[in-house]
Tab-separated table of C-alpha atoms in Angstrom:
chain	number	residue	atom	x	y	z
A	20	MET	CA	11.017	-27.385	8.112
A	21	THR	CA	7.810	-25.744	9.435
A	22	GLU	CA	6.333	-22.329	8.716
A	23	GLN	CA	7.627	-21.187	12.097
A	24	ASP	CA	11.156	-21.626	10.723
A	25	GLU	CA	12.792	-20.059	7.664
A	26	PRO	CA	10.092	-20.044	4.943
A	27	SER	CA	10.624	-22.565	2.171
A	28	GLY	CA	10.444	-21.834	-1.531
A	29	ARG	CA	7.321	-23.945	-1.762
A	30	LEU	CA	5.592	-21.896	0.947
A	31	LYS	CA	6.534	-18.642	-0.783
A	32	GLN	CA	5.036	-19.856	-4.055
A	33	GLU	CA	1.892	-21.112	-2.325
A	34	LEU	CA	1.341	-17.768	-0.606
A	35	LEU	CA	2.016	-15.812	-3.797
A	36	ASP	CA	-0.354	-17.939	-5.860
A	37	LEU	CA	-3.085	-17.586	-3.249
A	38	ALA	CA	-2.610	-13.811	-2.938
A	39	LEU	CA	-2.812	-13.437	-6.721
A	40	GLU	CA	-5.957	-15.558	-6.884
A	41	ALA	CA	-7.653	-13.640	-4.073
A	42	ALA	CA	-6.716	-10.228	-5.462
A	43	THR	CA	-7.909	-11.108	-8.962
A	44	LEU	CA	-11.175	-12.552	-7.666
A	45	ALA	CA	-11.854	-9.433	-5.589
A	46	GLY	CA	-10.810	-7.147	-8.435
A	47	ASP	CA	-13.222	-8.743	-10.878
A	48	PHE	CA	-16.006	-8.512	-8.296
A	49	LEU	CA	-15.313	-4.847	-7.542
A	50	ARG	CA	-14.884	-3.787	-11.170
A	51	ASP	CA	-17.823	-5.689	-12.624
A	52	GLY	CA	-20.177	-5.522	-9.645
A	53	ARG	CA	-19.940	-1.844	-8.722
A	54	PRO	CA	-23.523	-0.569	-8.445
A	55	ASP	CA	-24.402	2.714	-10.132
A	56	ASP	CA	-25.953	3.961	-6.895
A	57	LEU	CA	-22.993	2.996	-4.681
A	58	GLY	CA	-23.203	4.825	-1.383
A	59	VAL	CA	-21.428	5.096	1.945
A	60	ALA	CA	-22.102	2.218	4.328
A	61	ALA	CA	-20.140	3.612	7.288
A	62	THR	CA	-17.501	6.129	8.294
A	63	LYS	CA	-14.325	5.693	10.331
A	64	THR	CA	-12.075	8.481	11.598
A	65	SER	CA	-14.291	11.254	10.204
A	66	ALA	CA	-17.343	11.832	8.022
A	67	ILE	CA	-15.163	11.769	4.890
A	68	ASP	CA	-13.266	8.567	5.824
A	69	VAL	CA	-15.754	6.207	4.241
A	70	VAL	CA	-16.532	2.523	3.862
A	71	THR	CA	-18.811	1.239	1.101
A	72	GLU	CA	-20.751	-1.991	1.064
A	73	MET	CA	-18.307	-3.137	-1.625
A	74	ASP	CA	-15.337	-2.744	0.746
A	75	ILE	CA	-17.081	-5.005	3.231
A	76	ALA	CA	-18.164	-7.556	0.627
A	77	ALA	CA	-14.707	-7.658	-0.991
A	78	GLU	CA	-12.972	-8.245	2.337
A	79	LYS	CA	-15.380	-11.098	3.096
A	80	LEU	CA	-14.645	-12.565	-0.342
A	81	ILE	CA	-10.881	-12.408	0.221
A	82	THR	CA	-10.895	-13.654	3.805
A	83	GLY	CA	-13.309	-16.440	2.929
A	84	LEU	CA	-10.971	-17.748	0.236
A	85	LEU	CA	-7.881	-17.453	2.434
A	86	SER	CA	-9.565	-19.132	5.404
A	87	ASP	CA	-10.854	-21.948	3.232
A	88	ARG	CA	-7.419	-22.665	1.747
A	89	ARG	CA	-5.283	-21.976	4.837
A	90	PRO	CA	-7.512	-22.129	7.946
A	91	GLU	CA	-4.627	-21.890	10.431
A	92	ASP	CA	-3.385	-18.517	9.151
A	93	GLY	CA	-4.048	-15.184	10.820
A	94	LEU	CA	-5.959	-12.340	9.179
A	95	LEU	CA	-5.742	-8.555	9.534
A	96	GLY	CA	-8.087	-6.549	7.330
A	97	GLU	CA	-8.977	-2.878	7.099
A	98	GLU	CA	-12.692	-3.530	7.410
A	99	GLY	CA	-12.458	-5.494	10.627
A	100	ALA	CA	-11.057	-8.931	9.857
A	101	SER	CA	-8.916	-9.959	12.826
A	102	VAL	CA	-7.945	-13.583	13.394
A	103	GLU	CA	-4.935	-14.832	15.314
A	104	GLY	CA	-3.590	-17.832	13.494
A	105	THR	CA	-1.371	-20.685	14.610
A	106	SER	CA	0.729	-21.228	11.465
A	107	GLY	CA	2.995	-18.178	11.756
A	108	VAL	CA	1.444	-16.733	8.583
A	109	GLU	CA	-0.660	-13.568	8.769
A	110	TRP	CA	-2.517	-12.039	5.831
A	111	VAL	CA	-2.737	-8.225	5.771
A	112	ILE	CA	-5.591	-7.114	3.523
A	113	ASP	CA	-6.948	-3.868	2.133
A	114	PRO	CA	-9.948	-4.829	-0.020
A	115	ILE	CA	-10.112	-1.370	-1.642
A	116	ASP	CA	-7.151	0.935	-1.184
A	117	GLY	CA	-8.513	4.194	-2.564
A	118	THR	CA	-12.121	3.839	-1.413
A	119	VAL	CA	-13.016	7.471	-2.116
A	120	ASN	CA	-11.712	7.068	-5.678
A	121	TYR	CA	-13.830	3.931	-6.014
A	122	LEU	CA	-16.893	5.702	-4.591
A	123	TYR	CA	-16.549	8.507	-7.136
A	124	GLY	CA	-15.831	6.215	-10.076
A	125	LEU	CA	-12.185	7.228	-10.401
A	126	PRO	CA	-9.808	4.489	-11.606
A	127	SER	CA	-7.027	4.750	-8.987
A	128	TRP	CA	-7.993	2.035	-6.531
A	129	ALA	CA	-6.433	-1.323	-5.780
A	130	ILE	CA	-6.649	-4.544	-3.834
A	131	SER	CA	-3.636	-4.957	-1.549
A	132	ILE	CA	-2.756	-8.339	-0.029
A	133	ALA	CA	0.416	-9.168	1.876
A	134	ALA	CA	1.488	-12.330	3.671
A	135	ARG	CA	3.684	-11.988	6.719
A	136	VAL	CA	5.588	-14.925	8.127
A	137	ASN	CA	6.582	-14.544	11.763
A	138	GLY	CA	6.143	-10.775	11.426
A	139	GLU	CA	8.168	-10.300	8.217
A	140	THR	CA	6.392	-9.496	4.944
A	141	LEU	CA	7.175	-12.340	2.591
A	142	VAL	CA	4.708	-11.790	-0.259
A	143	GLY	CA	2.991	-8.683	-1.586
A	144	VAL	CA	0.371	-8.306	-4.319
A	145	VAL	CA	-1.278	-5.057	-5.430
A	146	HIS	CA	-3.907	-5.551	-8.126
A	147	VAL	CA	-5.129	-2.447	-10.001
A	148	PRO	CA	-8.125	-3.581	-12.057
A	149	MET	CA	-8.786	-0.337	-13.926
A	150	ARG	CA	-5.181	-0.277	-15.157
A	151	GLY	CA	-5.168	-3.972	-15.937
A	152	GLU	CA	-1.999	-4.306	-13.825
A	153	THR	CA	-0.906	-6.593	-11.033
A	154	PHE	CA	2.232	-5.788	-9.052
A	155	ARG	CA	3.825	-8.603	-7.084
A	156	ALA	CA	6.919	-9.393	-5.075
A	157	VAL	CA	8.386	-12.169	-2.985
A	158	LEU	CA	11.066	-11.281	-0.459
A	159	GLY	CA	14.491	-11.618	-2.076
A	160	GLU	CA	13.140	-12.386	-5.549
A	161	GLY	CA	12.523	-8.960	-7.110
A	162	ALA	CA	9.399	-7.044	-8.093
A	163	PHE	CA	7.193	-7.587	-11.124
A	164	ILE	CA	4.322	-6.039	-13.030
A	165	GLY	CA	2.626	-9.166	-14.276
A	166	ASP	CA	5.541	-11.222	-15.518
A	167	ARG	CA	7.774	-8.229	-16.296
A	168	PRO	CA	10.505	-7.256	-13.809
A	169	THR	CA	10.358	-3.652	-12.649
A	170	ARG	CA	12.907	-1.312	-11.059
A	171	VAL	CA	12.889	2.135	-9.513
A	172	ARG	CA	14.223	5.099	-11.453
A	173	PRO	CA	17.827	6.152	-10.818
A	174	ALA	CA	17.977	8.561	-7.894
A	175	ALA	CA	17.131	12.086	-8.992
A	176	LYS	CA	18.278	15.252	-7.334
A	177	LEU	CA	15.634	16.445	-4.898
A	178	GLY	CA	14.867	19.420	-7.105
A	179	LEU	CA	14.095	17.112	-10.041
A	180	ALA	CA	12.060	14.546	-8.105
A	181	LEU	CA	8.392	13.840	-8.847
A	182	VAL	CA	7.013	13.037	-5.398
A	183	GLY	CA	3.743	11.334	-4.533
A	184	THR	CA	1.911	11.913	-1.269
A	185	GLY	CA	-1.483	11.614	0.379
A	186	PHE	CA	-3.595	13.338	3.002
A	187	GLY	CA	-5.508	12.144	6.044
A	188	TYR	CA	-9.175	12.541	6.822
A	189	LEU	CA	-8.908	14.571	10.045
A	190	ALA	CA	-9.016	18.331	9.476
A	191	GLU	CA	-6.173	19.135	11.860
A	192	ARG	CA	-3.924	16.575	10.179
A	193	LYS	CA	-4.696	17.936	6.721
A	194	VAL	CA	-3.765	21.439	7.837
A	195	GLN	CA	-0.296	20.238	8.862
A	196	GLN	CA	0.085	18.070	5.752
A	197	ALA	CA	-0.836	21.016	3.549
A	198	GLU	CA	1.815	23.130	5.270
A	199	VAL	CA	4.441	20.449	4.618
A	200	VAL	CA	3.463	20.357	0.927
A	201	ARG	CA	3.490	24.176	0.734
A	202	ARG	CA	7.084	24.227	1.920
A	203	LEU	CA	8.220	21.145	-0.010
A	204	ILE	CA	6.746	21.824	-3.446
A	205	PRO	CA	9.194	24.623	-4.412
A	206	GLU	CA	12.055	22.203	-3.631
A	207	VAL	CA	10.962	19.321	-5.913
A	208	ARG	CA	9.884	18.878	-9.540
A	209	ASP	CA	6.230	18.516	-8.553
A	210	ILE	CA	3.813	16.744	-6.206
A	211	ARG	CA	1.261	14.095	-7.168
A	212	ARG	CA	-1.691	12.942	-5.049
A	213	GLY	CA	-3.289	9.800	-6.447
A	214	GLY	CA	-5.450	8.649	-3.544
A	215	SER	CA	-4.074	5.124	-3.060
A	216	ALA	CA	-0.962	4.500	-0.984
A	217	ALA	CA	-0.585	0.996	-2.396
A	218	ILE	CA	-0.566	2.298	-5.976
A	219	ASP	CA	1.814	5.134	-5.079
A	220	LEU	CA	4.321	2.692	-3.603
A	221	CYS	CA	4.021	0.518	-6.702
A	222	ASP	CA	4.477	3.562	-8.923
A	223	VAL	CA	7.785	4.200	-7.156
A	224	ALA	CA	8.657	0.571	-7.916
A	225	ALA	CA	7.722	1.078	-11.569
A	226	GLY	CA	9.668	4.338	-11.963
A	227	ARG	CA	6.489	6.381	-12.433
A	228	LEU	CA	7.254	8.385	-9.306
A	229	ASP	CA	10.697	9.244	-7.986
A	230	ALA	CA	9.521	9.088	-4.383
A	231	TYR	CA	6.506	8.868	-2.116
A	232	TYR	CA	5.744	9.873	1.452
A	233	GLU	CA	2.691	9.994	3.689
A	234	ARG	CA	1.721	10.286	7.330
A	235	GLY	CA	-1.094	8.251	8.830
A	236	LEU	CA	-0.936	4.964	6.925
A	237	ASN	CA	-1.929	1.665	8.502
A	238	PRO	CA	-0.259	-1.712	7.910
A	239	TRP	CA	-2.885	-2.774	5.379
A	240	ASP	CA	-2.170	0.385	3.370
A	241	TYR	CA	1.558	-0.228	2.995
A	242	ALA	CA	2.381	-3.890	3.731
A	243	ALA	CA	2.254	-5.157	0.132
A	244	GLY	CA	3.397	-1.945	-1.558
A	245	ASP	CA	6.348	-1.577	0.785
A	246	LEU	CA	7.694	-5.004	-0.151
A	247	ILE	CA	7.138	-4.365	-3.856
A	248	ALA	CA	8.965	-1.031	-3.670
A	249	ARG	CA	11.899	-2.537	-1.752
A	250	GLU	CA	12.194	-5.470	-4.113
A	251	ALA	CA	12.293	-2.984	-7.000
A	252	GLY	CA	15.289	-1.251	-5.414
A	253	ALA	CA	13.694	1.417	-3.230
A	254	VAL	CA	14.608	2.202	0.346
A	255	THR	CA	11.662	2.581	2.710
A	256	GLY	CA	11.437	3.917	6.217
A	257	GLY	CA	9.924	6.472	8.536
A	258	ARG	CA	11.804	9.142	10.460
A	259	PRO	CA	15.616	8.879	10.295
A	260	GLY	CA	16.676	5.645	11.956
A	261	GLU	CA	13.128	4.308	12.190
A	262	PRO	CA	11.147	1.832	10.066
A	263	LEU	CA	8.094	2.955	8.152
A	264	SER	CA	5.058	3.226	10.404
A	265	PRO	CA	1.742	5.041	10.741
A	266	ALA	CA	3.749	8.106	11.827
A	267	LEU	CA	5.546	8.376	8.488
A	268	THR	CA	6.167	6.282	5.385
A	269	VAL	CA	8.878	7.292	2.890
A	270	ALA	CA	9.963	5.387	-0.234
A	271	ALA	CA	12.594	6.373	-2.805
A	272	PRO	CA	15.746	5.060	-4.491
A	273	PRO	CA	18.967	5.130	-2.446
A	274	GLY	CA	20.484	8.593	-2.575
A	275	LEU	CA	17.183	10.405	-2.983
A	276	PHE	CA	15.627	8.607	-0.011
A	277	GLU	CA	18.065	10.044	2.504
A	278	ARG	CA	17.656	13.609	1.240
A	279	LEU	CA	13.870	13.464	1.166
A	280	GLN	CA	13.635	11.732	4.530
A	281	ALA	CA	15.846	14.357	6.180
A	282	ARG	CA	13.846	17.215	4.660
A	283	LEU	CA	10.518	15.681	5.712
A	284	ASN	CA	11.880	15.279	9.222
A	285	GLU	CA	12.843	18.967	9.266
A	286	LEU	CA	9.387	19.934	8.017
A	287	GLY	CA	7.643	17.906	10.717
A	288	ALA	CA	5.885	15.567	8.281
A	289	TRP	CA	5.731	12.965	11.044
A	290	HIS	CA	3.386	14.866	13.378
A	291	ASP	CA	0.065	16.726	13.252
């Protein structure tokens, strides 16, 4: 059996082990090597959508390890890594999810690494160095924090749900997102904004949030966290009948997911 066919158990374990090694290596580098005078190296969609030199260095560290161990795999990274592989395996990498938190010295940032096989996410690892936690999942094998299995909370009523979200970096998008929150917050227990989509998805998996939604995510933001949330029992998607996408990402336990998704659709959370 080749990697172009149904993935074998041995391949799954190899990809998981490599993702864990890469995430831990990058996490140690980012935690221990953060300079006191860390500054912005570049901007992306706006002046507040930043890249630091540590983002760039961490992505090079991760992609260098992956390419050395599995040179035929593809790479897709937030900071520009783009390699078309020949093995059927593609690595989707966010070297620092929560860059603004990292820039300001806040603890909510993570390394997110997912392995896709023929387009399907097979392995996801989200390493959160400042929490001392590593979330991981393999498709069909459950979700874990370290070696401990984790599950979503039982579905709450919408009015009792603690809901995580995030905001974009374009002013016009934030205006619409703020309007959605203004209308949603009286209908739920409360809203949390942590600053890292990968951590928010994992917090749904760990039962620390009842649900999470956001517009404007990219594959490297959600690839690993999406798998971890689903393997912990969450349902994920975008607008009703659509998969999660940059337009909208929603994650919650069955029962709550459908109610929140429908309400977000009514509120126009999927457009600017």
